[in-house]
PDB file of C-alpha atoms in Angstrom:
ATOM      1  CA  MET A   1      87.332 152.248 197.914  1.00 32.00           C
ATOM      2  CA  THR A   2      90.813 151.136 198.944  1.00 32.00           C
ATOM      3  CA  ILE A   3      92.218 147.597 197.414  1.00 31.00           C
ATOM      4  CA  LEU A   4      94.611 145.131 199.268  1.00 33.00           C
ATOM      5  CA  ILE A   5      97.503 143.314 196.940  1.00 31.00           C
ATOM      6  CA  ASP A   6      99.052 140.146 195.948  1.00 36.00           C
ATOM      7  CA  GLN A   7     101.461 140.790 193.703  1.00 36.00           C
ATOM      8  CA  PRO A   8     101.430 138.600 190.374  1.00 37.00           C
ATOM      9  CA  GLU A   9     104.163 138.661 187.889  1.00 41.00           C
ATOM     10  CA  LEU A  10     103.656 140.859 185.156  1.00 40.00           C
ATOM     11  CA  GLY A  11     104.498 138.907 182.158  1.00 39.00           C
ATOM     12  CA  VAL A  12     104.524 141.147 178.771  1.00 37.00           C
ATOM     13  CA  GLU A  13     106.647 144.140 177.649  1.00 36.00           C
ATOM     14  CA  ALA A  14     105.570 147.308 176.157  1.00 37.00           C
ATOM     15  CA  GLY A  15     104.144 147.201 172.835  1.00 39.00           C
ATOM     16  CA  VAL A  16     104.992 149.706 169.868  1.00 36.00           C
ATOM     17  CA  ASN A  17     102.688 151.419 167.937  1.00 39.00           C
ATOM     18  CA  LYS A  18     103.045 150.867 164.544  1.00 35.00           C
ATOM     19  CA  LEU A  19     102.236 153.140 161.124  1.00 32.00           C
ATOM     20  CA  ASP A  20     100.688 151.679 158.374  1.00 37.00           C
ATOM     21  CA  ASN A  21     102.025 153.586 155.320  1.00 34.00           C
ATOM     22  CA  ALA A  22      99.032 152.084 152.619  1.00 35.00           C
ATOM     23  CA  ASP A  23      96.538 154.845 154.849  1.00 40.00           C
ATOM     24  CA  ASN A  24      98.696 156.838 157.013  1.00 38.00           C
ATOM     25  CA  GLU A  25      96.386 155.520 159.725  1.00 43.00           C
ATOM     26  CA  LEU A  26      98.078 154.219 163.070  1.00 43.00           C
ATOM     27  CA  VAL A  27      97.605 150.559 163.960  1.00 45.00           C
ATOM     28  CA  LEU A  28      97.978 148.947 167.398  1.00 43.00           C
ATOM     29  CA  ASP A  29      99.673 146.021 168.042  1.00 44.00           C
ATOM     30  CA  GLY A  30      96.800 143.261 167.561  1.00 43.00           C
ATOM     31  CA  GLY A  31      95.210 145.080 164.813  1.00 44.00           C
ATOM     32  CA  PHE A  32      92.892 148.020 166.146  1.00 44.00           C
ATOM     33  CA  VAL A  33      92.937 151.080 163.962  1.00 48.00           C
ATOM     34  CA  VAL A  34      93.579 154.186 165.829  1.00 47.00           C
ATOM     35  CA  PRO A  35      90.813 156.874 164.408  1.00 48.00           C
ATOM     36  CA  GLN A  36      92.064 160.055 163.402  1.00 49.00           C
ATOM     37  CA  THR A  37      89.784 162.297 165.341  1.00 46.00           C
ATOM     38  CA  ASN A  38      87.267 161.944 168.107  1.00 39.00           C
ATOM     39  CA  SER A  39      83.397 161.792 168.570  1.00 38.00           C
ATOM     40  CA  PHE A  40      83.117 165.243 167.385  1.00 35.00           C
ATOM     41  CA  GLY A  41      85.163 165.207 164.522  1.00 43.00           C
ATOM     42  CA  GLN A  42      87.994 166.946 166.043  1.00 44.00           C
ATOM     43  CA  THR A  43      91.754 166.162 167.176  1.00 48.00           C
ATOM     44  CA  PHE A  44      92.308 164.150 170.152  1.00 44.00           C
ATOM     45  CA  ARG A  45      91.587 166.421 173.529  1.00 46.00           C
ATOM     46  CA  ASP A  46      92.197 169.519 171.680  1.00 50.00           C
ATOM     47  CA  TYR A  47      90.808 172.012 173.903  1.00 47.00           C
ATOM     48  CA  HIS A  48      90.963 175.096 171.968  1.00 51.00           C
ATOM     49  CA  VAL A  49      88.936 174.186 169.329  1.00 51.00           C
ATOM     50  CA  GLU A  50      85.705 177.027 169.256  1.00 53.00           C
ATOM     51  CA  SER A  51      82.795 175.063 169.670  1.00 52.00           C
ATOM     52  CA  GLU A  52      80.030 174.956 172.513  1.00 57.00           C
ATOM     53  CA  ARG A  53      81.496 171.374 173.808  1.00 54.00           C
ATOM     54  CA  GLN A  54      84.542 173.377 174.577  1.00 64.00           C
ATOM     55  CA  GLN A  55      83.652 176.335 176.316  1.00 67.00           C
ATOM     56  CA  GLY A  56      81.614 173.912 178.517  1.00 71.00           C
ATOM     57  CA  VAL A  57      85.407 171.771 179.071  1.00 75.00           C
ATOM     58  CA  GLU A  58      86.735 175.198 180.025  1.00 77.00           C
ATOM     59  CA  ASN A  59      84.627 176.130 181.888  1.00 80.00           C
ATOM     60  CA  PHE A  60      84.479 172.838 183.939  1.00 79.00           C
ATOM     61  CA  TYR A  61      88.394 173.082 183.994  1.00 76.00           C
ATOM     62  CA  ARG A  62      88.126 176.927 186.257  1.00 80.00           C
ATOM     63  CA  THR A  63      85.825 175.579 188.492  1.00 84.00           C
ATOM     64  CA  ASN A  64      88.257 172.202 189.148  1.00 81.00           C
ATOM     65  CA  HIS A  65      91.055 174.245 189.738  1.00 77.00           C
ATOM     66  CA  ILE A  66      89.833 176.475 191.858  1.00 82.00           C
ATOM     67  CA  ASN A  67      88.074 174.126 194.163  1.00 87.00           C
ATOM     68  CA  GLN A  68      90.283 171.552 194.233  1.00 84.00           C
ATOM     69  CA  THR A  69      92.374 172.522 197.381  1.00 86.00           C
ATOM     70  CA  SER A  70      94.302 170.140 199.242  1.00 89.00           C
ATOM     71  CA  ASP A  71      92.251 170.659 202.186  1.00 93.00           C
ATOM     72  CA  PHE A  72      88.919 169.371 199.760  1.00 91.00           C
ATOM     73  CA  VAL A  73      91.453 166.395 199.303  1.00 88.00           C
ATOM     74  CA  LYS A  74      91.583 165.976 202.545  1.00 92.00           C
ATOM     75  CA  ARG A  75      88.358 166.142 203.602  1.00 93.00           C
ATOM     76  CA  MET A  76      86.922 163.648 200.541  1.00 91.00           C
ATOM     77  CA  ARG A  77      90.116 161.089 201.593  1.00 88.00           C
ATOM     78  CA  THR A  78      88.497 161.088 205.556  1.00 92.00           C
ATOM     79  CA  GLU A  79      84.580 160.588 204.137  1.00 91.00           C
ATOM     80  CA  TYR A  80      85.007 158.069 201.496  1.00 88.00           C
ATOM     81  CA  GLY A  81      87.487 156.185 203.198  1.00 87.00           C
ATOM     82  CA  LYS A  82      84.966 155.273 205.272  1.00 88.00           C
ATOM     83  CA  LEU A  83      83.793 152.558 202.710  1.00 87.00           C
ATOM     84  CA  ASN A  84      79.991 153.311 203.722  1.00 87.00           C
ATOM     85  CA  LYS A  85      78.541 154.474 201.095  1.00 85.00           C
ATOM     86  CA  MET A  86      77.518 151.222 199.210  1.00 83.00           C
ATOM     87  CA  GLU A  87      77.447 147.684 198.157  1.00 87.00           C
ATOM     88  CA  MET A  88      77.328 146.633 194.855  1.00 88.00           C
ATOM     89  CA  GLY A  89      79.143 144.716 191.922  1.00 90.00           C
ATOM     90  CA  ILE A  90      81.306 145.773 189.484  1.00 92.00           C
ATOM     91  CA  TRP A  91      79.433 145.055 186.363  1.00 93.00           C
ATOM     92  CA  GLU A  92      76.431 146.703 187.805  1.00 91.00           C
ATOM     93  CA  CYS A  93      79.041 150.091 188.998  1.00 89.00           C
ATOM     94  CA  CYS A  94      79.589 149.897 184.788  1.00 90.00           C
ATOM     95  CA  GLU A  95      76.060 150.015 183.890  1.00 89.00           C
ATOM     96  CA  LEU A  96      75.443 153.213 186.232  1.00 87.00           C
ATOM     97  CA  LEU A  97      77.757 155.383 184.468  1.00 84.00           C
ATOM     98  CA  ASN A  98      75.698 154.997 181.647  1.00 81.00           C
ATOM     99  CA  ASP A  99      73.402 158.032 183.078  1.00 76.00           C
ATOM    100  CA  VAL A 100      77.386 160.025 183.225  1.00 76.00           C
ATOM    101  CA  ILE A 101      78.379 162.569 180.636  1.00 72.00           C
ATOM    102  CA  ASP A 102      81.631 163.830 181.395  1.00 72.00           C
ATOM    103  CA  GLU A 103      81.735 167.971 181.364  1.00 72.00           C
ATOM    104  CA  SER A 104      85.931 167.493 181.245  1.00 67.00           C
ATOM    105  CA  ASP A 105      85.871 164.964 178.274  1.00 62.00           C
ATOM    106  CA  PRO A 106      85.791 166.977 174.528  1.00 53.00           C
ATOM    107  CA  ASP A 107      86.411 163.771 172.538  1.00 53.00           C
ATOM    108  CA  LEU A 108      83.605 161.468 173.880  1.00 56.00           C
ATOM    109  CA  ASP A 109      79.280 161.469 173.859  1.00 57.00           C
ATOM    110  CA  GLU A 110      78.684 158.028 174.388  1.00 64.00           C
ATOM    111  CA  PRO A 111      77.537 155.577 177.206  1.00 67.00           C
ATOM    112  CA  GLN A 112      80.125 155.692 179.547  1.00 76.00           C
ATOM    113  CA  ILE A 113      80.039 151.555 179.557  1.00 81.00           C
ATOM    114  CA  GLU A 114      80.671 151.631 176.066  1.00 80.00           C
ATOM    115  CA  HIS A 115      84.460 153.508 176.309  1.00 81.00           C
ATOM    116  CA  LEU A 116      85.140 151.303 179.558  1.00 89.00           C
ATOM    117  CA  LEU A 117      84.443 148.413 176.356  1.00 89.00           C
ATOM    118  CA  GLN A 118      86.261 149.996 173.633  1.00 86.00           C
ATOM    119  CA  THR A 119      89.096 150.497 176.351  1.00 88.00           C
ATOM    120  CA  ALA A 120      89.097 146.735 177.639  1.00 92.00           C
ATOM    121  CA  GLU A 121      88.258 144.650 173.827  1.00 90.00           C
ATOM    122  CA  ALA A 122      91.332 146.837 172.078  1.00 87.00           C
ATOM    123  CA  ILE A 123      93.828 146.187 175.440  1.00 90.00           C
ATOM    124  CA  ARG A 124      92.464 142.719 174.901  1.00 92.00           C
ATOM    125  CA  LYS A 125      93.336 142.582 170.852  1.00 87.00           C
ATOM    126  CA  ASP A 126      97.079 143.737 171.590  1.00 86.00           C
ATOM    127  CA  TYR A 127      97.845 141.494 174.715  1.00 91.00           C
ATOM    128  CA  PRO A 128      95.140 138.470 175.053  1.00 93.00           C
ATOM    129  CA  ASN A 129      97.316 136.922 177.687  1.00 94.00           C
ATOM    130  CA  GLU A 130      96.775 139.955 180.309  1.00 94.00           C
ATOM    131  CA  ASP A 131      93.652 139.377 181.369  1.00 96.00           C
ATOM    132  CA  TRP A 132      93.995 142.157 184.460  1.00 96.00           C
ATOM    133  CA  MET A 133      95.017 144.658 182.121  1.00 94.00           C
ATOM    134  CA  HIS A 134      91.445 143.455 180.352  1.00 96.00           C
ATOM    135  CA  LEU A 135      89.599 144.696 183.348  1.00 96.00           C
ATOM    136  CA  THR A 136      91.841 147.466 184.475  1.00 95.00           C
ATOM    137  CA  GLY A 137      90.149 148.635 181.002  1.00 94.00           C
ATOM    138  CA  LEU A 138      86.726 148.298 181.681  1.00 95.00           C
ATOM    139  CA  ILE A 139      87.090 149.412 185.728  1.00 93.00           C
ATOM    140  CA  HIS A 140      89.534 152.461 185.558  1.00 91.00           C
ATOM    141  CA  ASP A 141      87.152 155.514 185.140  1.00 88.00           C
ATOM    142  CA  LEU A 142      84.216 153.491 187.864  1.00 89.00           C
ATOM    143  CA  GLY A 143      85.322 156.437 190.197  1.00 87.00           C
ATOM    144  CA  LYS A 144      82.871 158.429 188.114  1.00 87.00           C
ATOM    145  CA  VAL A 145      79.667 156.297 190.240  1.00 88.00           C
ATOM    146  CA  LEU A 146      81.095 159.561 192.398  1.00 89.00           C
ATOM    147  CA  LEU A 147      78.290 161.693 190.689  1.00 87.00           C
ATOM    148  CA  HIS A 148      75.332 158.983 191.360  1.00 87.00           C
ATOM    149  CA  PRO A 149      72.654 159.968 193.984  1.00 87.00           C
ATOM    150  CA  GLY A 150      73.667 156.508 195.996  1.00 85.00           C
ATOM    151  CA  PHE A 151      77.643 157.264 195.942  1.00 88.00           C
ATOM    152  CA  GLY A 152      77.141 161.018 197.334  1.00 88.00           C
ATOM    153  CA  GLU A 153      76.212 162.657 193.895  1.00 90.00           C
ATOM    154  CA  LEU A 154      79.225 165.074 193.985  1.00 92.00           C
ATOM    155  CA  PRO A 155      79.660 167.859 191.832  1.00 90.00           C
ATOM    156  CA  GLN A 156      81.711 167.100 188.243  1.00 87.00           C
ATOM    157  CA  TRP A 157      84.552 169.232 189.263  1.00 86.00           C
ATOM    158  CA  ALA A 158      85.032 167.245 192.654  1.00 85.00           C
ATOM    159  CA  VAL A 159      85.202 163.529 190.192  1.00 85.00           C
ATOM    160  CA  VAL A 160      86.131 164.109 186.418  1.00 79.00           C
ATOM    161  CA  GLY A 161      88.992 165.828 184.607  1.00 75.00           C
ATOM    162  CA  ASP A 162      92.619 165.687 184.301  1.00 76.00           C
ATOM    163  CA  THR A 163      94.440 164.642 187.672  1.00 76.00           C
ATOM    164  CA  PHE A 164      96.486 167.422 188.947  1.00 75.00           C
ATOM    165  CA  PRO A 165      98.964 167.140 192.722  1.00 80.00           C
ATOM    166  CA  VAL A 166      97.134 169.629 194.873  1.00 79.00           C
ATOM    167  CA  GLY A 167      99.705 170.839 197.256  1.00 74.00           C
ATOM    168  CA  CYS A 168     102.233 171.976 194.335  1.00 74.00           C
ATOM    169  CA  ALA A 169     103.121 174.322 192.245  1.00 70.00           C
ATOM    170  CA  PHE A 170     100.560 174.416 189.330  1.00 69.00           C
ATOM    171  CA  ASP A 171     102.422 173.423 186.474  1.00 69.00           C
ATOM    172  CA  LYS A 172     101.883 175.091 183.470  1.00 68.00           C
ATOM    173  CA  SER A 173     101.295 171.604 181.164  1.00 63.00           C
ATOM    174  CA  ILE A 174      98.246 170.888 183.223  1.00 65.00           C
ATOM    175  CA  VAL A 175      94.768 171.460 181.064  1.00 56.00           C
ATOM    176  CA  HIS A 176      93.333 174.758 181.224  1.00 53.00           C
ATOM    177  CA  HIS A 177      96.664 176.990 183.180  1.00 45.00           C
ATOM    178  CA  LYS A 178      93.437 154.404 197.452  1.00 38.00           C
ATOM    179  CA  VAL A 179      90.617 153.026 195.315  1.00 37.00           C
ATOM    180  CA  ALA A 180      90.125 149.605 196.284  1.00 48.00           C
ATOM    181  CA  LYS A 181      92.055 148.063 199.117  1.00 52.00           C
ATOM    182  CA  GLY A 182      89.253 146.839 201.181  1.00 55.00           C
ATOM    183  CA  ASN A 183      87.951 145.046 198.482  1.00 68.00           C
ATOM    184  CA  ASN A 184      90.727 142.798 198.676  1.00 75.00           C
ATOM    185  CA  THR A 185      91.384 142.349 195.294  1.00 84.00           C
ATOM    186  CA  THR A 186      94.457 140.536 193.465  1.00 88.00           C
ATOM    187  CA  LEU A 187      94.974 142.971 190.829  1.00 89.00           C
ATOM    188  CA  PRO A 188      98.502 143.770 190.236  1.00 91.00           C
ATOM    189  CA  PRO A 189     100.308 147.073 191.174  1.00 89.00           C
ATOM    190  CA  ALA A 190     100.525 148.052 187.366  1.00 92.00           C
ATOM    191  CA  ALA A 191      96.958 147.645 187.827  1.00 93.00           C
ATOM    192  CA  LEU A 192      95.884 150.613 190.556  1.00 89.00           C
ATOM    193  CA  PHE A 193      98.320 152.558 189.431  1.00 88.00           C
ATOM    194  CA  ILE A 194      97.238 152.577 186.082  1.00 90.00           C
ATOM    195  CA  ILE A 195      93.546 153.635 187.913  1.00 85.00           C
ATOM    196  CA  ARG A 196      94.569 156.023 190.090  1.00 84.00           C
ATOM    197  CA  TYR A 197      97.059 158.080 187.522  1.00 85.00           C
ATOM    198  CA  HIS A 198      95.521 157.446 183.911  1.00 84.00           C
ATOM    199  CA  SER A 199      94.039 161.416 183.673  1.00 80.00           C
ATOM    200  CA  PHE A 200      97.600 162.258 185.066  1.00 82.00           C
ATOM    201  CA  TYR A 201      98.759 163.751 181.605  1.00 79.00           C
ATOM    202  CA  ALA A 202     101.313 166.159 183.305  1.00 82.00           C
ATOM    203  CA  LEU A 203     102.967 163.422 184.244  1.00 84.00           C
ATOM    204  CA  HIS A 204     102.792 160.554 181.710  1.00 76.00           C
ATOM    205  CA  LYS A 205     102.055 163.377 178.630  1.00 79.00           C
ATOM    206  CA  SER A 206     104.435 165.962 179.414  1.00 81.00           C
ATOM    207  CA  GLY A 207     106.826 165.091 182.247  1.00 86.00           C
ATOM    208  CA  ALA A 208     105.697 166.825 184.425  1.00 86.00           C
ATOM    209  CA  TYR A 209     106.374 165.668 188.362  1.00 85.00           C
ATOM    210  CA  ARG A 210     108.733 163.034 187.988  1.00 91.00           C
ATOM    211  CA  HIS A 211     110.950 164.265 190.718  1.00 90.00           C
ATOM    212  CA  LEU A 212     107.787 162.690 193.388  1.00 89.00           C
ATOM    213  CA  MET A 213     108.154 159.437 191.538  1.00 91.00           C
ATOM    214  CA  ASN A 214     110.271 156.489 193.168  1.00 93.00           C
ATOM    215  CA  GLU A 215     111.461 153.072 191.379  1.00 93.00           C
ATOM    216  CA  GLU A 216     107.751 151.411 191.894  1.00 93.00           C
ATOM    217  CA  ASP A 217     106.114 154.707 190.267  1.00 91.00           C
ATOM    218  CA  THR A 218     108.748 154.508 187.623  1.00 91.00           C
ATOM    219  CA  GLU A 219     107.960 150.726 186.496  1.00 91.00           C
ATOM    220  CA  ASN A 220     104.216 151.043 186.584  1.00 91.00           C
ATOM    221  CA  LEU A 221     104.505 154.264 184.324  1.00 91.00           C
ATOM    222  CA  LYS A 222     105.521 152.030 181.709  1.00 90.00           C
ATOM    223  CA  TRP A 223     102.543 149.958 182.213  1.00 91.00           C
ATOM    224  CA  LEU A 224     100.543 153.217 182.265  1.00 89.00           C
ATOM    225  CA  GLN A 225     101.448 154.908 178.788  1.00 86.00           C
ATOM    226  CA  ILE A 226     100.885 151.394 177.065  1.00 87.00           C
ATOM    227  CA  PHE A 227      97.201 151.951 178.799  1.00 88.00           C
ATOM    228  CA  ASN A 228      96.776 155.328 177.520  1.00 82.00           C
ATOM    229  CA  LYS A 229      96.920 154.764 173.952  1.00 80.00           C
ATOM    230  CA  TYR A 230      93.936 152.274 174.595  1.00 81.00           C
ATOM    231  CA  ASP A 231      91.951 154.855 177.315  1.00 76.00           C
ATOM    232  CA  LEU A 232      92.459 157.885 174.699  1.00 65.00           C
ATOM    233  CA  TYR A 233      92.433 156.500 171.360  1.00 51.00           C
ATOM    234  CA  SER A 234      89.615 153.523 171.686  1.00 48.00           C
ATOM    235  CA  LYS A 235      87.007 156.707 172.036  1.00 49.00           C
ATOM    236  CA  SER A 236      85.755 155.578 168.416  1.00 53.00           C
ATOM    237  CA  LYS A 237      82.652 155.021 166.823  1.00 56.00           C
ATOM    238  CA  VAL A 238      83.155 151.293 166.984  1.00 62.00           C
ATOM    239  CA  ARG A 239      80.721 149.921 168.656  1.00 73.00           C
ATOM    240  CA  ILE A 240      81.002 147.054 170.934  1.00 81.00           C
ATOM    241  CA  ASP A 241      78.274 143.800 171.439  1.00 87.00           C
ATOM    242  CA  ILE A 242      78.006 144.025 175.230  1.00 88.00           C
ATOM    243  CA  GLU A 243      76.138 141.015 175.914  1.00 92.00           C
ATOM    244  CA  LYS A 244      78.330 139.633 173.825  1.00 93.00           C
ATOM    245  CA  VAL A 245      81.509 140.129 175.965  1.00 94.00           C
ATOM    246  CA  LYS A 246      79.596 140.361 179.444  1.00 95.00           C
ATOM    247  CA  PRO A 247      80.152 136.815 180.080  1.00 96.00           C
ATOM    248  CA  TYR A 248      84.010 136.993 179.773  1.00 96.00           C
ATOM    249  CA  TYR A 249      84.496 140.602 181.689  1.00 96.00           C
ATOM    250  CA  LEU A 250      81.938 138.632 184.495  1.00 95.00           C
ATOM    251  CA  SER A 251      84.259 136.134 184.971  1.00 96.00           C
ATOM    252  CA  LEU A 252      87.329 138.397 184.867  1.00 96.00           C
ATOM    253  CA  ILE A 253      85.461 140.663 187.824  1.00 94.00           C
ATOM    254  CA  GLU A 254      84.807 136.800 189.963  1.00 93.00           C
ATOM    255  CA  LYS A 255      88.625 136.086 189.258  1.00 93.00           C
ATOM    256  CA  TYR A 256      90.313 139.850 190.731  1.00 93.00           C
ATOM    257  CA  PHE A 257      87.674 140.554 193.083  1.00 89.00           C
ATOM    258  CA  PRO A 258      85.939 137.887 195.446  1.00 78.00           C
ATOM    259  CA  ALA A 259      83.184 139.931 196.559  1.00 77.00           C
ATOM    260  CA  LYS A 260      80.692 143.331 195.668  1.00 77.00           C
ATOM    261  CA  LEU A 261      82.781 146.487 195.884  1.00 79.00           C
ATOM    262  CA  ARG A 262      81.983 148.306 199.291  1.00 77.00           C
ATOM    263  CA  TRP A 263      82.217 152.349 198.510  1.00 78.00           C
TER     264      TRP A 263
END
């Protein structure tokens, strides 16, 4: 899907992580405690720990890097740019993701909607006035619905995993050596940048491919780096009461998306 954007003012500067010296736990600005380990008891995004899960992740990326070619990406842009697969509300899409297990993710085995809400609620605590970021946290992984039969049932290697630019030299920082315009959202450009590039770790973690950025990319990257700590480190066993927070997120969906999404 693609997005037509208005550009509201962004009213918050980048937050700063704080370290609680008493127990050596990282605490975000609003009091959200960063867990030390992921759902499997391992360090976050550790692609080298020997385990059954890690072997599957490695096999996924091997297939991903072989098949994600420039020609393939061009074909997918043409096919999915038609927005003729499905019409569905955002919350319905979130619920569909409960059937998805991301083969590329070494950190998470909870239902996807829990990850979305953990991310959104952690941001909400630290940035209560930036509701566009709360909604961005909720929808940042909605592209995974392309795995669902109703949206084309693409293979996992075509949908999930870390982002990298095709047609460029393969940077060593890559793991294992327009999404909403037609739906008339009023989310700001930074939100769209986050959704598109939150898995582009080679850029925002390792600094690769910065020569491809323009000034707007540089500004939006600041927001992505804020967002990323919530996307990654909210992958914990903290459970969210879905029914309790659902009305709030439905109100944000109504505010920023005037109609059901066309995919």
